[in-house]
Short mmCIF file of C-alpha atoms and ligand atoms in Angstrom, two decimals:
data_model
loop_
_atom_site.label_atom_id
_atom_site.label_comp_id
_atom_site.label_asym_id
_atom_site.label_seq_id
_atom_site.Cartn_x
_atom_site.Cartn_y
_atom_site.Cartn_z
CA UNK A 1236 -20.23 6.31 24.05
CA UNK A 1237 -18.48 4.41 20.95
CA UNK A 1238 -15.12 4.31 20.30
CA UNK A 1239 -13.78 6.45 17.89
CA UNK A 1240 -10.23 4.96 16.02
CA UNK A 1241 -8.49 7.44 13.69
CA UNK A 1242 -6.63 5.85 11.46
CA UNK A 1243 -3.88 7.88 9.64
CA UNK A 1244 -1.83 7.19 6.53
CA UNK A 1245 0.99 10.14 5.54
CA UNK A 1246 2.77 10.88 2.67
CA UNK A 1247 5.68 13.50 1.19
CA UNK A 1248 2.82 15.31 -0.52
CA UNK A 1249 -0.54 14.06 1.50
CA UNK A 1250 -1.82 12.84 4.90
CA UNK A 1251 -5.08 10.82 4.73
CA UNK A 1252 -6.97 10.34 7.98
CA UNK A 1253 -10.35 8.04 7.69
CA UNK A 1254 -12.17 7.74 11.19
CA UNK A 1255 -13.67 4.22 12.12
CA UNK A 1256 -16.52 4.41 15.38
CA UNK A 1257 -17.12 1.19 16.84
CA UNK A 1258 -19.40 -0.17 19.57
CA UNK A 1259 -18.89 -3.35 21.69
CA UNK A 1260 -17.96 -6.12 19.47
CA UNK A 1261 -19.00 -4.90 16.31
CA UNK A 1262 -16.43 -4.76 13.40
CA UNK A 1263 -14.87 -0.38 12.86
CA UNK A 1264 -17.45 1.41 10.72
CA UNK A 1265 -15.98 4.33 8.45
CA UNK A 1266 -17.47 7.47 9.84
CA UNK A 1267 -15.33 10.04 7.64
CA UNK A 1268 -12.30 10.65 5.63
CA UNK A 1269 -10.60 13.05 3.89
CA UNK A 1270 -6.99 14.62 3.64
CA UNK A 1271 -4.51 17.44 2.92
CA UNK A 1272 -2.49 17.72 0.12
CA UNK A 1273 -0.41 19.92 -2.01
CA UNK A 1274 1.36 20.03 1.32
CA UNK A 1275 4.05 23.35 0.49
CA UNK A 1276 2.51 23.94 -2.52
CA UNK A 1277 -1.04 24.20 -2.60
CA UNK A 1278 -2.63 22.97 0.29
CA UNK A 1279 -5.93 21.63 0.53
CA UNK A 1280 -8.30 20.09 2.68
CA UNK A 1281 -10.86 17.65 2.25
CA UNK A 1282 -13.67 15.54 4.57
CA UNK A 1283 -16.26 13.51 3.10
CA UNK A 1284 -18.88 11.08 4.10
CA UNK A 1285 -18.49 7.32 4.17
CA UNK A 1286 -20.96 8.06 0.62
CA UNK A 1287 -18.48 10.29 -0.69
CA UNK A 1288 -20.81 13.60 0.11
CA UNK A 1289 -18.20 16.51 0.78
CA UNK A 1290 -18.44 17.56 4.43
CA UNK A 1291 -15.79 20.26 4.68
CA UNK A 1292 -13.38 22.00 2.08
CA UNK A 1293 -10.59 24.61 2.65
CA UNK A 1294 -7.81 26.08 0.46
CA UNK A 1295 -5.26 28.37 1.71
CA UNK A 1296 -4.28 30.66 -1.41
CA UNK A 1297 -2.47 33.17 0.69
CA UNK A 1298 0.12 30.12 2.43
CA UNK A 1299 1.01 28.37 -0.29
CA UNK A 1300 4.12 27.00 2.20
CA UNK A 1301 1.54 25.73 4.50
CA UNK A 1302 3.64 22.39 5.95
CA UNK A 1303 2.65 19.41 6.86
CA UNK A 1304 2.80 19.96 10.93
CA UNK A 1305 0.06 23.24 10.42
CA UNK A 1306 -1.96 21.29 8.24
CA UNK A 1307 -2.02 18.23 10.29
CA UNK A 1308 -2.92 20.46 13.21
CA UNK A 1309 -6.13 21.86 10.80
CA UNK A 1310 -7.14 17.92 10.50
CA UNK A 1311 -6.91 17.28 13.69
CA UNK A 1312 -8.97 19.97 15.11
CA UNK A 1313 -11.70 19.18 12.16
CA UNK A 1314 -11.84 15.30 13.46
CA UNK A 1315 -12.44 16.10 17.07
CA UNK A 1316 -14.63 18.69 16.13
CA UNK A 1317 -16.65 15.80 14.31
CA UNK A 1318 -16.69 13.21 16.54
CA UNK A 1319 -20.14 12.70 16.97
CA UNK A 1320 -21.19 10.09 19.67
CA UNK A 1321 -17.73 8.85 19.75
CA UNK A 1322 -14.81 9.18 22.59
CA UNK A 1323 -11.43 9.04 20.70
CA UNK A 1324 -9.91 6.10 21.83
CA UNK A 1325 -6.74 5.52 20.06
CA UNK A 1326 -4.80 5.98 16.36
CA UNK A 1327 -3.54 4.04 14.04
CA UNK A 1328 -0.58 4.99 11.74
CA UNK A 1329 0.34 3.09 8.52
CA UNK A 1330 4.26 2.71 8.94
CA UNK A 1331 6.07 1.69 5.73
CA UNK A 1332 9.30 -0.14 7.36
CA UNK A 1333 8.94 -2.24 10.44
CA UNK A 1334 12.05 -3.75 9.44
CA UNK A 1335 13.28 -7.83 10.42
CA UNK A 1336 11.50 -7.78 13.84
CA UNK A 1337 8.28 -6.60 13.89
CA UNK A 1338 5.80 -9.07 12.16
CA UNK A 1339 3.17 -7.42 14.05
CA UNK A 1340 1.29 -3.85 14.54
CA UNK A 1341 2.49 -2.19 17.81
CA UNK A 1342 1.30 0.18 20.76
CA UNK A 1343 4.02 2.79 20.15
CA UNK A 1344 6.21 3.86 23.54
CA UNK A 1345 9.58 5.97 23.35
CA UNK A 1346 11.24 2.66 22.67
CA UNK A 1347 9.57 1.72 19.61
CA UNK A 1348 9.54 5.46 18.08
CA UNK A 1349 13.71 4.94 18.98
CA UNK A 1350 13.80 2.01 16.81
CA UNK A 1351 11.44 3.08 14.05
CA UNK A 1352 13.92 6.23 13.79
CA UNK A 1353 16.56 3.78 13.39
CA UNK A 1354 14.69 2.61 10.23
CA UNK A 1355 14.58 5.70 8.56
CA UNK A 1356 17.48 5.21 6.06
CA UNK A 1357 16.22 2.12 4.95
CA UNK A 1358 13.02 4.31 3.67
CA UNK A 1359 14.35 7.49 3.58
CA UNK A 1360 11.26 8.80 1.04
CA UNK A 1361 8.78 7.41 3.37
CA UNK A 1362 9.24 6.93 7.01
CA UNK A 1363 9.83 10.41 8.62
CA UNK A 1364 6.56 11.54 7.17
CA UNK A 1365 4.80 8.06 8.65
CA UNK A 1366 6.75 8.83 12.16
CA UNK A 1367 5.68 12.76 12.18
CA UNK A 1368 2.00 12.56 12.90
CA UNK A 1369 2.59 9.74 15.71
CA UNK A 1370 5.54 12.79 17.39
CA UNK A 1371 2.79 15.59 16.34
CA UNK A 1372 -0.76 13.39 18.31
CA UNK A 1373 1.36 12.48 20.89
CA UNK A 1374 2.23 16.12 21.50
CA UNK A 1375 -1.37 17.41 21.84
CA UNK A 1376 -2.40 13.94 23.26
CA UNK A 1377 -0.20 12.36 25.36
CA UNK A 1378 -2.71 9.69 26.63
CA UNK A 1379 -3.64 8.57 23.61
CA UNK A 1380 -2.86 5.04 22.35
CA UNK A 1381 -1.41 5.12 19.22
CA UNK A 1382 -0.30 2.02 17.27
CA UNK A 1383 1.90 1.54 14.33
CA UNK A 1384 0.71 -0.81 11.56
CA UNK A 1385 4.15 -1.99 9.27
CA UNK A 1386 3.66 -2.31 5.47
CA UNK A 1387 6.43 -5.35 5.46
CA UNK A 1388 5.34 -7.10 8.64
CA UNK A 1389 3.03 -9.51 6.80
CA UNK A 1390 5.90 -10.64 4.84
CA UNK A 1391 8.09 -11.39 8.12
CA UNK A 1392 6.45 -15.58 7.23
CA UNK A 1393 8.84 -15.25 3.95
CA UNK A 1394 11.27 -18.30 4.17
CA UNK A 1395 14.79 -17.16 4.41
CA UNK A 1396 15.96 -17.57 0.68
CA UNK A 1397 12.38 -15.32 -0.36
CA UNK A 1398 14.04 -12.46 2.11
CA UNK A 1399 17.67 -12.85 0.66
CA UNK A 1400 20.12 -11.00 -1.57
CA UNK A 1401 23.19 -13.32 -3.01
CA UNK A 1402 25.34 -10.40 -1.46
CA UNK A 1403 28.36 -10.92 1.21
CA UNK A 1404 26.82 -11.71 4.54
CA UNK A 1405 28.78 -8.95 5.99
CA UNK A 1406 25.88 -6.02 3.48
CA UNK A 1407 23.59 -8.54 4.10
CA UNK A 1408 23.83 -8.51 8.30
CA UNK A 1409 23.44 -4.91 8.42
CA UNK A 1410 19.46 -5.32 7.28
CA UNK A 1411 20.27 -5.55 3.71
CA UNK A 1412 17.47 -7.82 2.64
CA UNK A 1413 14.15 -8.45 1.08
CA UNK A 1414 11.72 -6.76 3.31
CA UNK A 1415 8.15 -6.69 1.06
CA UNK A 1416 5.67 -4.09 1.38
CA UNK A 1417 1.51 -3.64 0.35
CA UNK A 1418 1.58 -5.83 3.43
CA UNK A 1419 -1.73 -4.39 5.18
CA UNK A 1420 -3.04 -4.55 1.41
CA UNK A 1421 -2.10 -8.28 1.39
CA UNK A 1422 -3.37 -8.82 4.95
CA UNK A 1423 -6.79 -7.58 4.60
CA UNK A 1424 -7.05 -9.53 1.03
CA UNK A 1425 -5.99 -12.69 2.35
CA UNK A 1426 -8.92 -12.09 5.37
CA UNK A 1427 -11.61 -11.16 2.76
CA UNK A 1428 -10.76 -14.20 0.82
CA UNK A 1429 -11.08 -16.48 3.74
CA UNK A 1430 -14.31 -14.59 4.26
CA UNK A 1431 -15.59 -15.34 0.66
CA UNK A 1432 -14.34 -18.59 -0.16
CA UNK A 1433 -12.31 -20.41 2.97
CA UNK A 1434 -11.33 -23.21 1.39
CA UNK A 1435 -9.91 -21.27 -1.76
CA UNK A 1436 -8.31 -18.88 1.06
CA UNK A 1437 -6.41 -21.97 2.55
CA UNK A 1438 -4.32 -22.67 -0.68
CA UNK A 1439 -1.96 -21.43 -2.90
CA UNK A 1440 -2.91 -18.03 -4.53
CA UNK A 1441 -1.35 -14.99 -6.02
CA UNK A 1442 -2.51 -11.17 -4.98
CA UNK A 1443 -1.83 -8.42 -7.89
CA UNK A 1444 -2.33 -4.96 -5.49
CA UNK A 1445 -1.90 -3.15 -8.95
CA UNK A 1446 -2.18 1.23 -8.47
CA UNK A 1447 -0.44 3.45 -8.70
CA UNK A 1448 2.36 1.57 -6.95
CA UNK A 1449 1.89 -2.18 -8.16
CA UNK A 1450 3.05 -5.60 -6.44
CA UNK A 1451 2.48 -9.09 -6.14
CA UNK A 1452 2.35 -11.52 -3.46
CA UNK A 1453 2.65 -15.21 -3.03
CA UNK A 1454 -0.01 -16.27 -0.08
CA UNK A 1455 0.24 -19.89 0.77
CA UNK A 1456 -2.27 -20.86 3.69
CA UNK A 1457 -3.04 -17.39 4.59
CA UNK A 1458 0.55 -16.46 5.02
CA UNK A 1459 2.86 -14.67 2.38
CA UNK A 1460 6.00 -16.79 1.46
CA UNK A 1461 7.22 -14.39 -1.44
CA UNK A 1462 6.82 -11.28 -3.02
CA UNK A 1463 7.90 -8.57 -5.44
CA UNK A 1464 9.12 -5.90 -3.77
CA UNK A 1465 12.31 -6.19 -2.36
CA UNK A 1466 14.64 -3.90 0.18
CA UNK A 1467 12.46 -0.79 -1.03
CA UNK A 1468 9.14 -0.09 -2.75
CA UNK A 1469 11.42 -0.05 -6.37
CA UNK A 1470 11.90 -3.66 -6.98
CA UNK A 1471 9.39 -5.90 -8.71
CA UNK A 1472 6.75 -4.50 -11.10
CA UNK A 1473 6.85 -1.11 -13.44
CA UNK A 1474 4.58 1.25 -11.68
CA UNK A 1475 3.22 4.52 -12.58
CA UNK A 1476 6.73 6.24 -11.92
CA UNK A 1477 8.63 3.66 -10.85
CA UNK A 1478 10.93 1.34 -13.08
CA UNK A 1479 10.36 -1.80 -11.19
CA UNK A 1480 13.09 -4.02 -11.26
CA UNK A 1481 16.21 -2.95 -12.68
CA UNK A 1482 20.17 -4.66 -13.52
CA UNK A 1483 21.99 -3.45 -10.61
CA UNK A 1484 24.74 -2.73 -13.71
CA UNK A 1485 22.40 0.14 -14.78
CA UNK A 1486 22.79 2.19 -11.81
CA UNK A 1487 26.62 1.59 -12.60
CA UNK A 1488 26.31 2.86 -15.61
CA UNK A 1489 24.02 5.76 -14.76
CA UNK A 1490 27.19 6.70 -11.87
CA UNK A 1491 29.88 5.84 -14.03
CA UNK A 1492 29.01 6.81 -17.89
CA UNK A 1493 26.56 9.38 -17.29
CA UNK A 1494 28.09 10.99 -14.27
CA UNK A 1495 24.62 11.25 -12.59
CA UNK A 1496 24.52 11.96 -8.82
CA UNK A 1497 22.42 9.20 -6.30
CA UNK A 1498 19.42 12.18 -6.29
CA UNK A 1499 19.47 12.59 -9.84
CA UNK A 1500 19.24 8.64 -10.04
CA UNK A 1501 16.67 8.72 -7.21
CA UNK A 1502 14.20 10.75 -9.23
CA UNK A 1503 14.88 8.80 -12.17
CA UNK A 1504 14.34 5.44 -10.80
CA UNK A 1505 10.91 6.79 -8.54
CA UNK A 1506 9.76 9.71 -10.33
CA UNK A 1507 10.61 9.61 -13.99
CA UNK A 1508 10.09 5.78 -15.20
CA UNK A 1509 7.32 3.25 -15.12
CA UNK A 1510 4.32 4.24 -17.22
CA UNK A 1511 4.96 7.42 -17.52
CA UNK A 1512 8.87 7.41 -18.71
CA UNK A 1513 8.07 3.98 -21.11
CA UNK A 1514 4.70 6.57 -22.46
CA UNK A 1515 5.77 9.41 -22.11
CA UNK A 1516 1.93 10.53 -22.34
CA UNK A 1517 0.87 9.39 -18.41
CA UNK A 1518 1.40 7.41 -15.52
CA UNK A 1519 -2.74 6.65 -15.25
CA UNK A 1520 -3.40 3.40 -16.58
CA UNK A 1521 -6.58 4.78 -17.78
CA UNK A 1522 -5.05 7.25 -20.08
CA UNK A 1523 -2.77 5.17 -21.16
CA UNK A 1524 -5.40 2.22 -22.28
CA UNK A 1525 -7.26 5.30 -24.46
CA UNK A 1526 -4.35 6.08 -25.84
CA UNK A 1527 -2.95 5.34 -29.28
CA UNK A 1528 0.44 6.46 -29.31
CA UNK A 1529 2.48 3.46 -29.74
CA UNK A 1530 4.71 4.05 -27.25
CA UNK A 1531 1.47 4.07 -24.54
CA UNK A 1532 0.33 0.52 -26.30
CA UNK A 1533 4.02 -0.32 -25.60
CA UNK A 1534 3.83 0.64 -22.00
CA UNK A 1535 0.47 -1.30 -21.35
CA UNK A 1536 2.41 -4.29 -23.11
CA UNK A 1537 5.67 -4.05 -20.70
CA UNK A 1538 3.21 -3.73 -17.82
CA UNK A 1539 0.94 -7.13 -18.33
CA UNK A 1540 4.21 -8.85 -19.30
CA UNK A 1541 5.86 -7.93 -16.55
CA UNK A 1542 2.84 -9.22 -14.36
CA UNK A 1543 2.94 -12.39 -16.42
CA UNK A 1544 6.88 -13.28 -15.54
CA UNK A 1545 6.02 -12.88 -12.21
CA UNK A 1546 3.30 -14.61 -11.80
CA UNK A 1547 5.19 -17.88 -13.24
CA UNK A 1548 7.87 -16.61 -10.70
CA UNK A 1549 5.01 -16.83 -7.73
CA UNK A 1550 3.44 -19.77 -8.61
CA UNK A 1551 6.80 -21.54 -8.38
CA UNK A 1552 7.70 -20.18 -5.01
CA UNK A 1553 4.69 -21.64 -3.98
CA UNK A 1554 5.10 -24.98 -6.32
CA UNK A 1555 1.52 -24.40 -8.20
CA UNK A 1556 -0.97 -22.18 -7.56
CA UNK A 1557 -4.79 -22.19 -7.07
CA UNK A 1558 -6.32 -18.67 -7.21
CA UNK A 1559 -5.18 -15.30 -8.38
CA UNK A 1560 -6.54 -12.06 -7.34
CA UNK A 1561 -6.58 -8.30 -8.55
CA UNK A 1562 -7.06 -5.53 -6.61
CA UNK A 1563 -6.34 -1.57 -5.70
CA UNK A 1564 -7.27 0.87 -8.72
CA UNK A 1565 -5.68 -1.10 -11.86
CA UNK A 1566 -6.64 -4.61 -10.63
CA UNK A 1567 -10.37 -3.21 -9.71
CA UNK A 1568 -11.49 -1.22 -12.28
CA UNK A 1569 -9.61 -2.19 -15.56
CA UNK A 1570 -11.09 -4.90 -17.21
CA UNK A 1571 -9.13 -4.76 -20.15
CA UNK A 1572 -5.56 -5.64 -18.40
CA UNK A 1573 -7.22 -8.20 -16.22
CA UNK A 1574 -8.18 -9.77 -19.45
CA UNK A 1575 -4.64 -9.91 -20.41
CA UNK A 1576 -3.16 -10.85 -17.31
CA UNK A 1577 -5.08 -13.74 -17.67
CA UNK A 1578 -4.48 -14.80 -21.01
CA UNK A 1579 -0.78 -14.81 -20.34
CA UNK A 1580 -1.73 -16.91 -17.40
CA UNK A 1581 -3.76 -19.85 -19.73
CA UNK A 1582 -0.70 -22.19 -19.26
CA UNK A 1583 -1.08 -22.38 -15.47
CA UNK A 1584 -4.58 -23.12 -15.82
CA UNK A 1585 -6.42 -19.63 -16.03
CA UNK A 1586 -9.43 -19.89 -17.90
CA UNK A 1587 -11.63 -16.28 -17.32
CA UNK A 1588 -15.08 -15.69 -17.80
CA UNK A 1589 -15.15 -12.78 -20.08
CA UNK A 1590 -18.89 -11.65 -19.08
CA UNK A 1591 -18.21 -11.76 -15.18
CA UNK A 1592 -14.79 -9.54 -16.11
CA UNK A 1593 -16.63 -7.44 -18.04
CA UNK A 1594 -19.17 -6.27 -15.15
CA UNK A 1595 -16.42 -6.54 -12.64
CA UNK A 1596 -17.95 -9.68 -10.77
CA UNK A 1597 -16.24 -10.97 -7.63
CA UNK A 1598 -15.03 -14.07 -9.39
CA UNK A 1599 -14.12 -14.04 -12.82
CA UNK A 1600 -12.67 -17.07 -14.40
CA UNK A 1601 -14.93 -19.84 -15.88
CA UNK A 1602 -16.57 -22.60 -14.19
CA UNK A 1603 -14.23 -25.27 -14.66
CA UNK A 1604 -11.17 -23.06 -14.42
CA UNK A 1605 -8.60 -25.17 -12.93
CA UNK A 1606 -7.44 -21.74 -11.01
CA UNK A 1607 -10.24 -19.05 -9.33
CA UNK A 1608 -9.82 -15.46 -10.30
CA UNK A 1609 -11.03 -13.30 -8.23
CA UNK A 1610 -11.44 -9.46 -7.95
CA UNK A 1611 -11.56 -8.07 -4.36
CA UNK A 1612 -11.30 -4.37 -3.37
CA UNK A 1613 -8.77 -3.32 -0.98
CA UNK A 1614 -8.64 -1.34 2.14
CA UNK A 1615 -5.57 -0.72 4.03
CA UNK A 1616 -7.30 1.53 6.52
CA UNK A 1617 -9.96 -0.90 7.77
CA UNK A 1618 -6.81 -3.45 8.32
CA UNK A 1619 -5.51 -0.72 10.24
CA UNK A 1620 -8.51 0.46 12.11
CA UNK A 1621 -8.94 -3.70 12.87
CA UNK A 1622 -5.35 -3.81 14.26
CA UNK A 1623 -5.83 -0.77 16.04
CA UNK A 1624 -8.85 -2.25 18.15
CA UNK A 1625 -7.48 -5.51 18.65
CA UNK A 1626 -4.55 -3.42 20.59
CA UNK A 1627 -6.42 -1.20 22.13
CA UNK A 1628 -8.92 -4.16 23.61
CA UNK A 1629 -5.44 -6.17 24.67
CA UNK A 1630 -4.33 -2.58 26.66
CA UNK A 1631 -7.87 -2.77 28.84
CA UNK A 1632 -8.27 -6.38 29.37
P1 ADP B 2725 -2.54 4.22 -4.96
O1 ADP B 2725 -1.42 3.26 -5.20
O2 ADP B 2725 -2.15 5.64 -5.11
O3 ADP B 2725 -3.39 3.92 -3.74
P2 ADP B 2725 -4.82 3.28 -6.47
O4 ADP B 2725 -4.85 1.92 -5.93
O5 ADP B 2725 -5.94 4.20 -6.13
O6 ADP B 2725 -3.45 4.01 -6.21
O7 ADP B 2725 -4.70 3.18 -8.05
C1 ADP B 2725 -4.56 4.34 -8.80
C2 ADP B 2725 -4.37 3.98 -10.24
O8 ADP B 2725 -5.44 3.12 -10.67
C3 ADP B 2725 -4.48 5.20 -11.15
O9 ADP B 2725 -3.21 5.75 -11.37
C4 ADP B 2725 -5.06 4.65 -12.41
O10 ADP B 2725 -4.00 4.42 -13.32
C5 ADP B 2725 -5.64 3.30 -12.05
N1 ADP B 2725 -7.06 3.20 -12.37
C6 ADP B 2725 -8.11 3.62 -11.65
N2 ADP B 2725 -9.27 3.35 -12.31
C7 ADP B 2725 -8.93 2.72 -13.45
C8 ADP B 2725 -9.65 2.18 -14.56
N3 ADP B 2725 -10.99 2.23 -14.63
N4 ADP B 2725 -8.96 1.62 -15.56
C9 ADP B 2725 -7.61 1.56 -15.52
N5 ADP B 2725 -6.87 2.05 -14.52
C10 ADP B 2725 -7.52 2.62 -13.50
#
């Protein structure tokens, strides 16, 4: 019998599940994934093959209301029903706020689900829907270990003044802070890069996870001393929705001039900016880059330069800076805005290799290029499916 590891990652609109089988020592292989969404408003249910061949589809045209605890029900019956050869032996959960203490993924216990509760205003938009499906399994199986991997724990190596607001120390006490996030993104780049090139992995380089939510990460001998995102998912780069960082004085302004309520400025800030509100056409980079309108050209323009500050902002935290890499849908696929990344970057020694950019090779700067670029597809559910095991193997032992 192999192990079977489910690995599940849940949203306000979606819950993706990808199941890993393993055997002895050998690394997780993906058996299947798929997911739900349109959760209350069109629900839908996927499964495909590690290949992408479809392997089950359902709609439910009649429940349009269908919520996430029915659906997630639906998925877990499918998954158990598909097992195969393998003996479900424990889940992993992708949990966006692990908040100052836990640097590390975690069997969860009543204790921990207590204190990951406690975390909930700090990610108000995220973490109930990451803790449901951990209260839902553990309902049907009680036995079942279940571990929760934390987007910000890789960050928790981020010297004080990277994880600090200039605020009074009484704001700041309460948890106020810089807390990071992409972190299983990060993780599993920084582990592929040691992979690839070890010695390049040991120094000084910059990660651009740029999709549909975009950040960037300082990584100095394997271990993130800076990022940016800050206390929530909102700071750092313009995203597809999201405005990125922002003068605190604009939220004043938004309260005090425009009367606007803290939802209104909620869906503003995460729903109604980035790409899409500098466009106005679409929050897909791809659209966006076919495009003509100006004010799409303009968005693609705000987006690289905003990449470019920050890199110069990354490179100093670190005091230089060796190798950059892009990754997640933007930094994999899009040729065209590595290409300007890196000619904003020519000052700090980024010389690309146009051919190996254009056919997407795994490193794309030139020869002699006093910094490596590199281009290295993420997966946060094979970090999570690793962490799982490791648990799970230091629960037998
Ligand atoms: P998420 O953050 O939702 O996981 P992804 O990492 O999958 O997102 O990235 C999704 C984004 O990647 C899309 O919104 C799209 O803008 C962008 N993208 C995907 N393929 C390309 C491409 N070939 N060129 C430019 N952008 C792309």
């Amino acid at each position: 019998m192999r192990d079977g590891i489910l690995v599940i990652n849940a949203g306000s609109s979606s819950i993706k599940f990808s199941l890993y089988v393993a055997q002895g020592d050998d690394r997780p292989e993906l058996s299947s994934k798929g997911q739900v969404e349109g959760i209350n408003v069109a629900p839908h249910f996927i499964a495909k093959s590690p290949m992408g061949a479809v392997l089950a589809e359902e709609r439910w045209p009649d429940q349009p209301n269908l919520g996430h605890q029915a659906l997630f029900k639906h998925m877990i019956e499918w998954i158990e029903a598909h097992l195969g050869d393998a003996d479900l032996k424990a889940a992993g959960h992708r949990v966006v706020h692990g908040g100052s203490q836990y640097s590390q993924p975690l069997a969860v216990t009543d204790e921990l689900m207590e204190e990951l509760e406690q975390l909930v205003p700090l990610a108000p938009l995220h973490q109930p829907h990451n803790l449901a499906p951990i209260r839902a399994l553990r309902e049907v199986h009680p036995d079942l270990i279940q571990v929760a991997c934390f987007d910000t724990a890789f960050h928790r190596t981020n010297p004080w003044a990277a994880q600090s607001f200039a605020l009074p120390r009484k704001i700041t006490g309460e948890g106020v802070k810089r807390y990071g996030f992409h972190g299983l993104s990060y993780e599993y780049i920084a582990r592929q890069l040691h992979q690839i090139a070890p010695s390049v992995a040991r120094g000084k380089v910059v990660v651009c996870h740029l999709g549909s939510g975009a950040s960037m990460c300082a990584i100095d001998g394997g271990k993130s001393v800076a990022s940016t995102m800050g206390f929530t998912a909102l700071d750092g780069l313009p995203m597809g929705t999201r405005t990125g960082a922002l003068d605190a004085g604009v939220v004043l302004y938004l309260m005090q001039q425009k009367g606007m309520t803290a939802k209104e400025i909620e869906d503003l800030l995460y729903k109604q900016s980035g790409l899409i509100g500098v466009s106005g056409v679409s929050n897909d980079m791809r659209v966006l880059l076919e495009s003509s309108e100006p004010h799409a050209i303009e968005a693609v323009e705000l987006f690289v330069y905003r990449i470019a500050r920050e890199l110069g902002s990354l490179a100093a935290a670190m005091g230089g800076i060796d190798a950059l890499v892009f990754t997640a849908g933007i930094g994999e696929h899009s040729s065209r805005i590595r290409a300007k990344v890196c000619a904003h970057a020519e000052w700090l020694g980024v010389s690309m290799d146009d051919e190996a950019n254009e056919r997407t090779a795994q490193m794309i700067s030139a020869k002699d290029s006093p910094v490596s670029v590199w281009v290295i597809p993420t997966d946060e559910e094979m970090m999570i499916a690793r962490h799982t095991r490791t648990v799970l193997r230091s629960m037998r032992q």
